[in-house]
């Protein structure tokens, strides 16, 4: 990619910032200064490309250069959710619902019942005066990490987002569902902030749907206090001409627990990034997921878990099936710092290719500087077993149904890790329906 194309793609977003600067939340305050610094860093680094090791398999620069997304407008008129089953996958679950259209909060479409005392839920622009908000926005895990540089784009252009704070010892009474819908073509930049104080508990559901060409840039910053628990389930099912970039950055204090699960079904090009930092002993993080891709879909999962203190546990498992000319990517790293003894870090990825034209790239890594640890990583890529298909057919099961049953059984191990029971059952139904429409 030429330097001029890099400048063109980057300049596109710089111009968008200059035009929107005065209308963005926090104009004239600390956030305005932070935006300027982020924009300078983004201008210097540019959009990521394949020559960067962290982006070896996903050329975001080229993808966005071809699409040339303008900023998504504030949607006017009625909103009709797409007919995809994923749009209503969590409808039967008793939950609070926040709706974002083109990256902007819509109070008229949201449904939030009376919240328990000690639970604070706001749109981004309403809480910029809070110190905890400033701390989360300004936090960065690693200045040298290529994958995290793209967050500067979001910091410069973020226009809205959900901000959840739960006070010490308080439990959110029912799940909070964040529904993101792209109604008009264009780029949106959303920042979600989650702060659980000591011993707090919450479950967050997240759905991304849309039928129009768009670029969804989402960053979720999370701080989990001592002994606090956060369950997070994300469902992504968007149109084939959508580019989806999502970054989650979580810091866990002593004895905190994060369980996060992502199911990816739709999107043209998607990249999910997870950065987890243990800051207190005895913490646990589970970053898991599943994906089902077809046609020319591309899905990249990038995960870094930093065992910066002793006696913490991490588990990562991603399983996926790929059909057509789809491409899957998993890049993961478990880092164990020199003094982080008694760490337990495990990272696995398994992929099933349903087509000779599908491809999978896997790169799990361990970076260990301590000796008293239990760490493991691995990767497998394979095809459906002919022997298993023959066995099922010999029992009177048609070949197409036999293949579907084997694929669903393969994904079940990952789907079982979704941390909320009702949501887990909803995801399994959705995956089963997805495969009923697929040609296996």
Short mmCIF file of C-alpha atoms in Angstrom, two decimals:
data_model
loop_
_atom_site.label_atom_id
_atom_site.label_comp_id
_atom_site.label_asym_id
_atom_site.label_seq_id
_atom_site.Cartn_x
_atom_site.Cartn_y
_atom_site.Cartn_z
CA UNK A 1 0.00 0.00 0.00
CA UNK A 2 1.45 3.35 -1.01
CA UNK A 3 2.16 6.16 1.37
CA UNK A 4 -0.33 8.36 -0.48
CA UNK A 5 -3.12 5.83 0.06
CA UNK A 6 -2.23 5.66 3.75
CA UNK A 7 -2.48 9.44 3.96
CA UNK A 8 -5.79 9.40 2.09
CA UNK A 9 -7.38 6.83 4.37
CA UNK A 10 -6.11 8.50 7.53
CA UNK A 11 -6.95 11.99 6.33
CA UNK A 12 -10.54 10.89 5.81
CA UNK A 13 -11.00 10.44 9.57
CA UNK A 14 -8.97 13.54 10.46
CA UNK A 15 -11.31 15.64 8.32
CA UNK A 16 -14.31 14.00 9.96
CA UNK A 17 -12.95 15.06 13.34
CA UNK A 18 -12.34 18.65 12.24
CA UNK A 19 -15.91 18.91 10.97
CA UNK A 20 -17.50 17.37 14.07
CA UNK A 21 -15.15 18.78 16.74
CA UNK A 22 -17.49 21.40 18.21
CA UNK A 23 -20.44 19.00 18.36
CA UNK A 24 -18.63 16.12 20.05
CA UNK A 25 -19.24 15.52 23.78
CA UNK A 26 -16.79 17.27 26.12
CA UNK A 27 -15.94 20.23 23.88
CA UNK A 28 -13.84 22.75 25.81
CA UNK A 29 -12.96 20.41 28.68
CA UNK A 30 -10.43 17.71 29.54
CA UNK A 31 -11.86 15.38 26.89
CA UNK A 32 -11.27 17.93 24.13
CA UNK A 33 -7.58 17.97 25.03
CA UNK A 34 -7.51 14.19 25.16
CA UNK A 35 -9.15 14.02 21.74
CA UNK A 36 -6.49 16.31 20.26
CA UNK A 37 -3.69 14.15 21.67
CA UNK A 38 -5.37 11.00 20.37
CA UNK A 39 -5.81 12.55 16.93
CA UNK A 40 -2.12 13.48 16.80
CA UNK A 41 -1.17 9.90 17.71
CA UNK A 42 -3.57 8.51 15.09
CA UNK A 43 -2.22 10.90 12.46
CA UNK A 44 1.31 9.67 13.21
CA UNK A 45 0.50 5.94 13.25
CA UNK A 46 -2.12 5.87 10.50
CA UNK A 47 -4.50 2.99 9.97
CA UNK A 48 -3.06 -0.49 10.67
CA UNK A 49 -1.97 -2.76 7.82
CA UNK A 50 -0.54 -6.23 7.25
CA UNK A 51 3.08 -5.15 7.68
CA UNK A 52 2.37 -4.74 11.40
CA UNK A 53 2.72 -8.06 13.21
CA UNK A 54 -0.45 -7.54 15.28
CA UNK A 55 -2.40 -6.93 12.06
CA UNK A 56 -0.70 -9.56 9.93
CA UNK A 57 -3.95 -11.19 8.81
CA UNK A 58 -6.31 -8.19 8.66
CA UNK A 59 -5.54 -5.13 6.55
CA UNK A 60 -7.86 -2.56 8.09
CA UNK A 61 -6.26 0.24 6.12
CA UNK A 62 -7.01 -1.35 2.77
CA UNK A 63 -10.51 -2.32 3.84
CA UNK A 64 -11.43 1.20 4.94
CA UNK A 65 -9.69 2.75 1.95
CA UNK A 66 -11.95 0.80 -0.40
CA UNK A 67 -15.13 1.51 1.58
CA UNK A 68 -14.45 5.23 2.26
CA UNK A 69 -17.16 5.59 4.91
CA UNK A 70 -18.53 9.05 5.64
CA UNK A 71 -19.70 9.79 9.21
CA UNK A 72 -23.05 8.12 9.94
CA UNK A 73 -25.83 10.71 10.31
CA UNK A 74 -28.20 11.05 13.23
CA UNK A 75 -31.08 8.87 12.08
CA UNK A 76 -34.36 10.61 11.39
CA UNK A 77 -37.73 8.92 11.31
CA UNK A 78 -38.87 5.51 12.43
CA UNK A 79 -36.47 2.67 13.18
CA UNK A 80 -37.24 -0.80 11.92
CA UNK A 81 -34.95 -3.54 13.13
CA UNK A 82 -33.80 -6.03 10.48
CA UNK A 83 -35.57 -9.33 10.04
CA UNK A 84 -32.54 -11.28 11.23
CA UNK A 85 -33.35 -13.58 14.13
CA UNK A 86 -30.36 -12.17 16.00
CA UNK A 87 -32.12 -8.81 16.40
CA UNK A 88 -34.64 -10.43 18.76
CA UNK A 89 -32.49 -13.27 20.12
CA UNK A 90 -32.64 -11.92 23.70
CA UNK A 91 -36.26 -10.69 23.54
CA UNK A 92 -37.56 -13.33 25.96
CA UNK A 93 -35.03 -12.37 28.65
CA UNK A 94 -36.14 -9.95 31.36
CA UNK A 95 -33.61 -7.15 30.94
CA UNK A 96 -32.91 -3.43 30.79
CA UNK A 97 -32.40 -2.25 27.19
CA UNK A 98 -30.36 0.67 25.86
CA UNK A 99 -30.68 1.25 22.11
CA UNK A 100 -28.06 3.00 19.98
CA UNK A 101 -28.86 3.91 16.37
CA UNK A 102 -25.89 4.86 14.19
CA UNK A 103 -23.81 4.98 17.37
CA UNK A 104 -26.14 7.45 19.15
CA UNK A 105 -28.26 6.74 22.21
CA UNK A 106 -32.03 6.73 21.63
CA UNK A 107 -33.91 7.18 24.89
CA UNK A 108 -37.26 6.86 23.08
CA UNK A 109 -36.41 3.32 21.99
CA UNK A 110 -34.76 2.18 25.22
CA UNK A 111 -36.44 0.37 28.10
CA UNK A 112 -34.87 0.85 31.51
CA UNK A 113 -36.93 -0.01 34.57
CA UNK A 114 -36.23 1.44 37.99
CA UNK A 115 -32.60 0.62 38.77
CA UNK A 116 -31.45 -0.65 42.18
CA UNK A 117 -29.93 1.92 44.50
CA UNK A 118 -26.23 2.12 43.77
CA UNK A 119 -26.56 1.47 40.02
CA UNK A 120 -25.79 4.45 37.79
CA UNK A 121 -26.49 4.22 34.06
CA UNK A 122 -25.94 7.15 31.72
CA UNK A 123 -25.08 8.15 28.17
CA UNK A 124 -21.46 9.18 27.68
CA UNK A 125 -22.07 12.91 27.42
CA UNK A 126 -23.87 13.06 30.79
CA UNK A 127 -21.00 11.83 32.97
CA UNK A 128 -17.84 13.40 31.55
CA UNK A 129 -17.44 15.39 34.78
CA UNK A 130 -16.98 12.15 36.77
CA UNK A 131 -13.39 11.23 37.72
CA UNK A 132 -13.93 7.52 37.08
CA UNK A 133 -14.93 8.30 33.51
CA UNK A 134 -11.77 10.32 32.96
CA UNK A 135 -9.64 7.56 34.47
CA UNK A 136 -11.08 4.92 32.13
CA UNK A 137 -10.86 7.03 28.97
CA UNK A 138 -7.26 8.10 29.61
CA UNK A 139 -6.03 4.65 30.60
CA UNK A 140 -3.76 2.74 28.23
CA UNK A 141 -2.30 -0.71 28.80
CA UNK A 142 0.78 -0.70 26.58
CA UNK A 143 2.19 2.25 24.63
CA UNK A 144 4.22 -0.07 22.41
CA UNK A 145 1.37 -2.41 21.42
CA UNK A 146 0.41 -2.02 17.77
CA UNK A 147 -3.07 -3.44 18.25
CA UNK A 148 -4.01 -0.83 20.83
CA UNK A 149 -3.00 2.14 18.67
CA UNK A 150 -6.31 2.03 16.79
CA UNK A 151 -8.10 3.03 20.02
CA UNK A 152 -6.81 6.57 19.37
CA UNK A 153 -9.21 6.80 16.44
CA UNK A 154 -12.13 5.99 18.73
CA UNK A 155 -10.95 8.43 21.41
CA UNK A 156 -10.79 11.25 18.89
CA UNK A 157 -14.20 10.62 17.33
CA UNK A 158 -16.33 8.89 20.00
CA UNK A 159 -19.79 10.45 19.97
CA UNK A 160 -21.77 8.42 22.49
CA UNK A 161 -21.85 5.24 24.53
CA UNK A 162 -23.19 3.52 27.63
CA UNK A 163 -21.63 4.31 31.01
CA UNK A 164 -22.40 1.92 33.87
CA UNK A 165 -21.20 2.31 37.44
CA UNK A 166 -22.23 -0.08 40.21
CA UNK A 167 -21.42 0.83 43.79
CA UNK A 168 -19.77 -1.43 46.33
CA UNK A 169 -21.66 -4.63 47.10
CA UNK A 170 -24.57 -3.87 44.74
CA UNK A 171 -25.89 -6.38 42.20
CA UNK A 172 -27.65 -5.31 39.01
CA UNK A 173 -31.12 -6.83 39.30
CA UNK A 174 -31.31 -8.09 35.69
CA UNK A 175 -29.10 -8.04 32.60
CA UNK A 176 -28.36 -4.79 30.81
CA UNK A 177 -28.80 -5.20 27.05
CA UNK A 178 -26.95 -2.81 24.74
CA UNK A 179 -28.49 -2.96 21.26
CA UNK A 180 -26.49 -1.30 18.46
CA UNK A 181 -28.28 -0.84 15.15
CA UNK A 182 -26.91 0.70 11.95
CA UNK A 183 -29.84 2.29 10.14
CA UNK A 184 -27.90 4.46 7.68
CA UNK A 185 -24.61 3.99 5.83
CA UNK A 186 -21.52 5.54 7.45
CA UNK A 187 -19.01 5.32 10.29
CA UNK A 188 -19.89 5.46 13.98
CA UNK A 189 -17.54 5.59 16.98
CA UNK A 190 -18.91 4.40 20.32
CA UNK A 191 -17.26 4.29 23.77
CA UNK A 192 -18.74 2.15 26.55
CA UNK A 193 -17.46 2.47 30.12
CA UNK A 194 -18.07 -0.05 32.90
CA UNK A 195 -16.95 0.42 36.51
CA UNK A 196 -17.82 -2.22 39.09
CA UNK A 197 -16.76 -1.30 42.59
CA UNK A 198 -15.71 -3.94 45.13
CA UNK A 199 -18.09 -6.93 45.42
CA UNK A 200 -20.47 -5.56 42.75
CA UNK A 201 -22.08 -7.82 40.14
CA UNK A 202 -23.58 -7.31 36.69
CA UNK A 203 -24.46 -9.06 33.43
CA UNK A 204 -24.19 -7.15 30.16
CA UNK A 205 -25.61 -8.37 26.86
CA UNK A 206 -24.50 -6.74 23.63
CA UNK A 207 -26.07 -7.07 20.16
CA UNK A 208 -24.85 -5.57 16.88
CA UNK A 209 -27.19 -5.72 13.87
CA UNK A 210 -27.64 -3.77 10.66
CA UNK A 211 -28.38 -4.18 6.97
CA UNK A 212 -26.48 -1.21 5.51
CA UNK A 213 -22.83 -0.59 4.63
CA UNK A 214 -21.18 0.83 7.73
CA UNK A 215 -18.07 0.98 9.88
CA UNK A 216 -18.74 0.25 13.57
CA UNK A 217 -15.86 1.31 15.83
CA UNK A 218 -16.57 0.30 19.44
CA UNK A 219 -14.30 0.51 22.49
CA UNK A 220 -15.41 -0.86 25.86
CA UNK A 221 -13.29 0.08 28.88
CA UNK A 222 -13.86 -1.98 32.03
CA UNK A 223 -12.63 -1.70 35.62
CA UNK A 224 -13.63 -4.51 38.01
CA UNK A 225 -13.04 -3.97 41.71
CA UNK A 226 -12.01 -6.48 44.37
CA UNK A 227 -14.31 -9.49 44.49
CA UNK A 228 -16.60 -8.04 41.79
CA UNK A 229 -18.16 -10.17 39.03
CA UNK A 230 -18.97 -9.19 35.44
CA UNK A 231 -20.62 -11.43 32.86
CA UNK A 232 -20.53 -10.20 29.27
CA UNK A 233 -22.13 -11.77 26.20
CA UNK A 234 -21.81 -10.24 22.73
CA UNK A 235 -23.73 -11.22 19.58
CA UNK A 236 -22.61 -9.85 16.22
CA UNK A 237 -24.72 -10.40 13.10
CA UNK A 238 -24.43 -7.64 10.53
CA UNK A 239 -24.58 -7.21 6.75
CA UNK A 240 -21.84 -8.45 4.43
CA UNK A 241 -20.64 -4.90 3.67
CA UNK A 242 -20.13 -3.95 7.33
CA UNK A 243 -16.69 -3.42 8.87
CA UNK A 244 -16.79 -4.10 12.61
CA UNK A 245 -13.91 -3.15 14.93
CA UNK A 246 -14.39 -3.78 18.64
CA UNK A 247 -11.86 -3.39 21.45
CA UNK A 248 -12.41 -4.43 25.06
CA UNK A 249 -9.88 -3.36 27.70
CA UNK A 250 -10.40 -4.73 31.21
CA UNK A 251 -8.48 -4.31 34.45
CA UNK A 252 -9.22 -6.78 37.26
CA UNK A 253 -8.48 -6.14 40.93
CA UNK A 254 -7.89 -8.89 43.51
CA UNK A 255 -10.38 -11.79 43.40
CA UNK A 256 -12.36 -10.14 40.58
CA UNK A 257 -13.89 -12.25 37.82
CA UNK A 258 -14.65 -11.44 34.19
CA UNK A 259 -16.49 -13.90 31.94
CA UNK A 260 -16.84 -12.66 28.37
CA UNK A 261 -18.27 -14.56 25.40
CA UNK A 262 -18.62 -13.46 21.76
CA UNK A 263 -20.67 -15.12 19.01
CA UNK A 264 -19.89 -13.88 15.49
CA UNK A 265 -22.32 -14.79 12.72
CA UNK A 266 -22.37 -11.87 10.34
CA UNK A 267 -20.24 -9.03 8.93
CA UNK A 268 -17.95 -8.57 5.98
CA UNK A 269 -14.78 -7.83 7.94
CA UNK A 270 -14.64 -7.98 11.73
CA UNK A 271 -11.84 -7.64 14.27
CA UNK A 272 -12.45 -8.24 17.97
CA UNK A 273 -9.68 -7.22 20.37
CA UNK A 274 -9.51 -8.12 24.06
CA UNK A 275 -6.88 -6.78 26.47
CA UNK A 276 -7.02 -8.04 30.05
CA UNK A 277 -4.71 -6.89 32.83
CA UNK A 278 -4.62 -8.50 36.27
CA UNK A 279 -3.81 -5.87 38.89
CA UNK A 280 -4.69 -7.92 42.00
CA UNK A 281 -4.03 -11.50 43.06
CA UNK A 282 -6.66 -14.23 42.79
CA UNK A 283 -8.47 -12.72 39.81
CA UNK A 284 -9.96 -14.78 36.97
CA UNK A 285 -10.70 -13.96 33.33
CA UNK A 286 -12.52 -16.12 30.80
CA UNK A 287 -12.43 -14.75 27.25
CA UNK A 288 -14.23 -17.20 25.00
CA UNK A 289 -16.20 -17.27 21.79
CA UNK A 290 -17.57 -19.01 18.72
CA UNK A 291 -18.03 -18.02 15.10
CA UNK A 292 -19.79 -19.36 12.02
CA UNK A 293 -18.67 -17.81 8.73
CA UNK A 294 -19.61 -18.27 5.09
CA UNK A 295 -19.28 -16.62 1.68
CA UNK A 296 -16.32 -14.18 1.89
CA UNK A 297 -16.63 -13.19 5.54
CA UNK A 298 -13.45 -12.41 7.49
CA UNK A 299 -13.33 -12.57 11.31
CA UNK A 300 -10.23 -11.84 13.39
CA UNK A 301 -10.00 -12.42 17.15
CA UNK A 302 -7.02 -10.85 18.92
CA UNK A 303 -6.55 -11.47 22.64
CA UNK A 304 -3.81 -10.47 25.11
CA UNK A 305 -4.00 -11.44 28.78
CA UNK A 306 -1.36 -9.95 31.06
CA UNK A 307 -0.65 -11.83 34.29
CA UNK A 308 1.05 -8.86 35.97
CA UNK A 309 0.56 -10.22 39.51
CA UNK A 310 0.72 -13.72 41.06
CA UNK A 311 -2.00 -16.34 41.46
CA UNK A 312 -4.40 -15.32 38.68
CA UNK A 313 -6.25 -17.58 36.23
CA UNK A 314 -7.12 -17.02 32.59
CA UNK A 315 -8.94 -19.21 30.09
CA UNK A 316 -9.49 -18.57 26.38
CA UNK A 317 -11.29 -20.87 23.95
CA UNK A 318 -12.51 -19.93 20.47
CA UNK A 319 -14.16 -22.46 18.18
CA UNK A 320 -15.44 -21.77 14.70
CA UNK A 321 -16.74 -23.23 11.47
CA UNK A 322 -15.91 -21.76 8.08
CA UNK A 323 -17.73 -22.32 4.81
CA UNK A 324 -17.47 -20.81 1.33
CA UNK A 325 -14.44 -18.54 0.92
CA UNK A 326 -14.53 -17.26 4.50
CA UNK A 327 -11.41 -16.65 6.56
CA UNK A 328 -10.94 -16.92 10.31
CA UNK A 329 -8.09 -15.55 12.41
CA UNK A 330 -7.08 -16.08 16.02
CA UNK A 331 -4.10 -14.26 17.51
CA UNK A 332 -3.62 -14.63 21.23
CA UNK A 333 -0.94 -14.11 23.82
CA UNK A 334 -0.68 -14.94 27.51
CA UNK A 335 1.99 -12.87 29.27
CA UNK A 336 3.31 -13.93 32.67
CA UNK A 337 5.47 -11.30 34.34
CA UNK A 338 8.66 -12.29 36.29
CA UNK A 339 7.07 -12.05 39.75
CA UNK A 340 3.67 -13.49 38.74
CA UNK A 341 4.19 -16.95 40.24
CA UNK A 342 1.27 -19.41 40.55
CA UNK A 343 -0.27 -18.08 37.33
CA UNK A 344 -2.57 -20.37 35.33
CA UNK A 345 -3.10 -19.30 31.72
CA UNK A 346 -4.65 -21.41 28.97
CA UNK A 347 -5.43 -20.45 25.39
CA UNK A 348 -6.92 -22.73 22.71
CA UNK A 349 -8.50 -22.33 19.29
CA UNK A 350 -10.17 -24.95 17.10
CA UNK A 351 -11.58 -24.50 13.61
CA UNK A 352 -13.62 -26.70 11.30
CA UNK A 353 -13.37 -26.09 7.55
CA UNK A 354 -16.52 -26.96 5.61
CA UNK A 355 -15.12 -25.85 2.26
CA UNK A 356 -11.81 -26.28 0.47
CA UNK A 357 -11.82 -22.54 -0.20
CA UNK A 358 -12.16 -21.56 3.48
CA UNK A 359 -9.05 -20.66 5.47
CA UNK A 360 -7.96 -20.34 9.09
CA UNK A 361 -4.90 -18.59 10.54
CA UNK A 362 -4.04 -19.24 14.18
CA UNK A 363 -1.23 -17.82 16.26
CA UNK A 364 -1.55 -18.53 20.01
CA UNK A 365 1.50 -17.50 22.04
CA UNK A 366 2.91 -17.78 25.55
CA UNK A 367 5.35 -15.21 26.91
CA UNK A 368 6.46 -16.50 30.30
CA UNK A 369 9.03 -14.93 32.62
CA UNK A 370 8.20 -16.91 35.79
CA UNK A 371 8.90 -20.56 36.57
CA UNK A 372 6.12 -21.64 38.97
CA UNK A 373 3.22 -21.47 36.50
CA UNK A 374 0.74 -23.68 34.66
CA UNK A 375 0.29 -22.43 31.10
CA UNK A 376 -0.74 -24.06 27.84
CA UNK A 377 -1.76 -23.08 24.35
CA UNK A 378 -2.76 -24.88 21.19
CA UNK A 379 -4.56 -24.79 17.88
CA UNK A 380 -6.25 -27.28 15.56
CA UNK A 381 -7.78 -26.94 12.09
CA UNK A 382 -9.61 -29.82 10.47
CA UNK A 383 -12.56 -31.11 8.47
CA UNK A 384 -15.65 -33.11 9.35
CA UNK A 385 -14.86 -36.75 10.03
CA UNK A 386 -15.97 -38.99 7.17
CA UNK A 387 -16.18 -41.86 9.61
CA UNK A 388 -18.55 -39.94 11.88
CA UNK A 389 -20.74 -38.96 8.92
CA UNK A 390 -20.81 -42.59 7.74
CA UNK A 391 -21.75 -43.79 11.23
CA UNK A 392 -24.70 -41.39 11.47
CA UNK A 393 -25.86 -42.22 7.94
CA UNK A 394 -25.74 -45.91 8.82
CA UNK A 395 -28.22 -45.09 11.57
CA UNK A 396 -30.68 -43.64 9.07
CA UNK A 397 -29.77 -39.98 9.41
CA UNK A 398 -29.59 -38.08 6.08
CA UNK A 399 -26.15 -36.75 5.18
CA UNK A 400 -27.08 -33.06 5.44
CA UNK A 401 -28.56 -33.58 8.89
CA UNK A 402 -25.55 -35.66 9.97
CA UNK A 403 -23.20 -32.86 8.95
CA UNK A 404 -25.33 -30.29 10.79
CA UNK A 405 -25.39 -32.36 13.98
CA UNK A 406 -21.61 -32.80 13.91
CA UNK A 407 -21.02 -29.08 13.39
CA UNK A 408 -23.37 -28.11 16.22
CA UNK A 409 -21.74 -30.64 18.53
CA UNK A 410 -18.36 -29.15 17.64
CA UNK A 411 -19.51 -25.62 18.61
CA UNK A 412 -21.32 -26.70 21.77
CA UNK A 413 -18.13 -26.83 23.85
CA UNK A 414 -17.61 -23.13 23.25
CA UNK A 415 -21.28 -22.12 23.48
CA UNK A 416 -21.49 -23.81 26.89
CA UNK A 417 -19.04 -21.17 28.16
CA UNK A 418 -21.47 -18.28 27.65
CA UNK A 419 -21.86 -17.12 31.26
CA UNK A 420 -25.62 -16.44 31.47
CA UNK A 421 -27.94 -19.45 31.19
CA UNK A 422 -30.88 -17.83 29.38
CA UNK A 423 -28.51 -16.11 26.98
CA UNK A 424 -26.58 -19.33 26.42
CA UNK A 425 -29.78 -21.13 25.42
CA UNK A 426 -30.74 -18.25 23.10
CA UNK A 427 -27.36 -18.42 21.37
CA UNK A 428 -27.65 -22.17 20.85
CA UNK A 429 -31.07 -21.74 19.25
CA UNK A 430 -29.70 -19.00 17.02
CA UNK A 431 -26.74 -21.10 15.87
CA UNK A 432 -29.01 -24.06 15.15
CA UNK A 433 -31.30 -21.84 13.03
CA UNK A 434 -28.28 -20.37 11.25
CA UNK A 435 -27.15 -23.83 10.17
CA UNK A 436 -30.62 -24.78 9.01
CA UNK A 437 -30.23 -22.03 6.40
CA UNK A 438 -26.68 -23.02 5.48
CA UNK A 439 -25.75 -25.57 2.85
CA UNK A 440 -23.41 -28.02 4.57
#
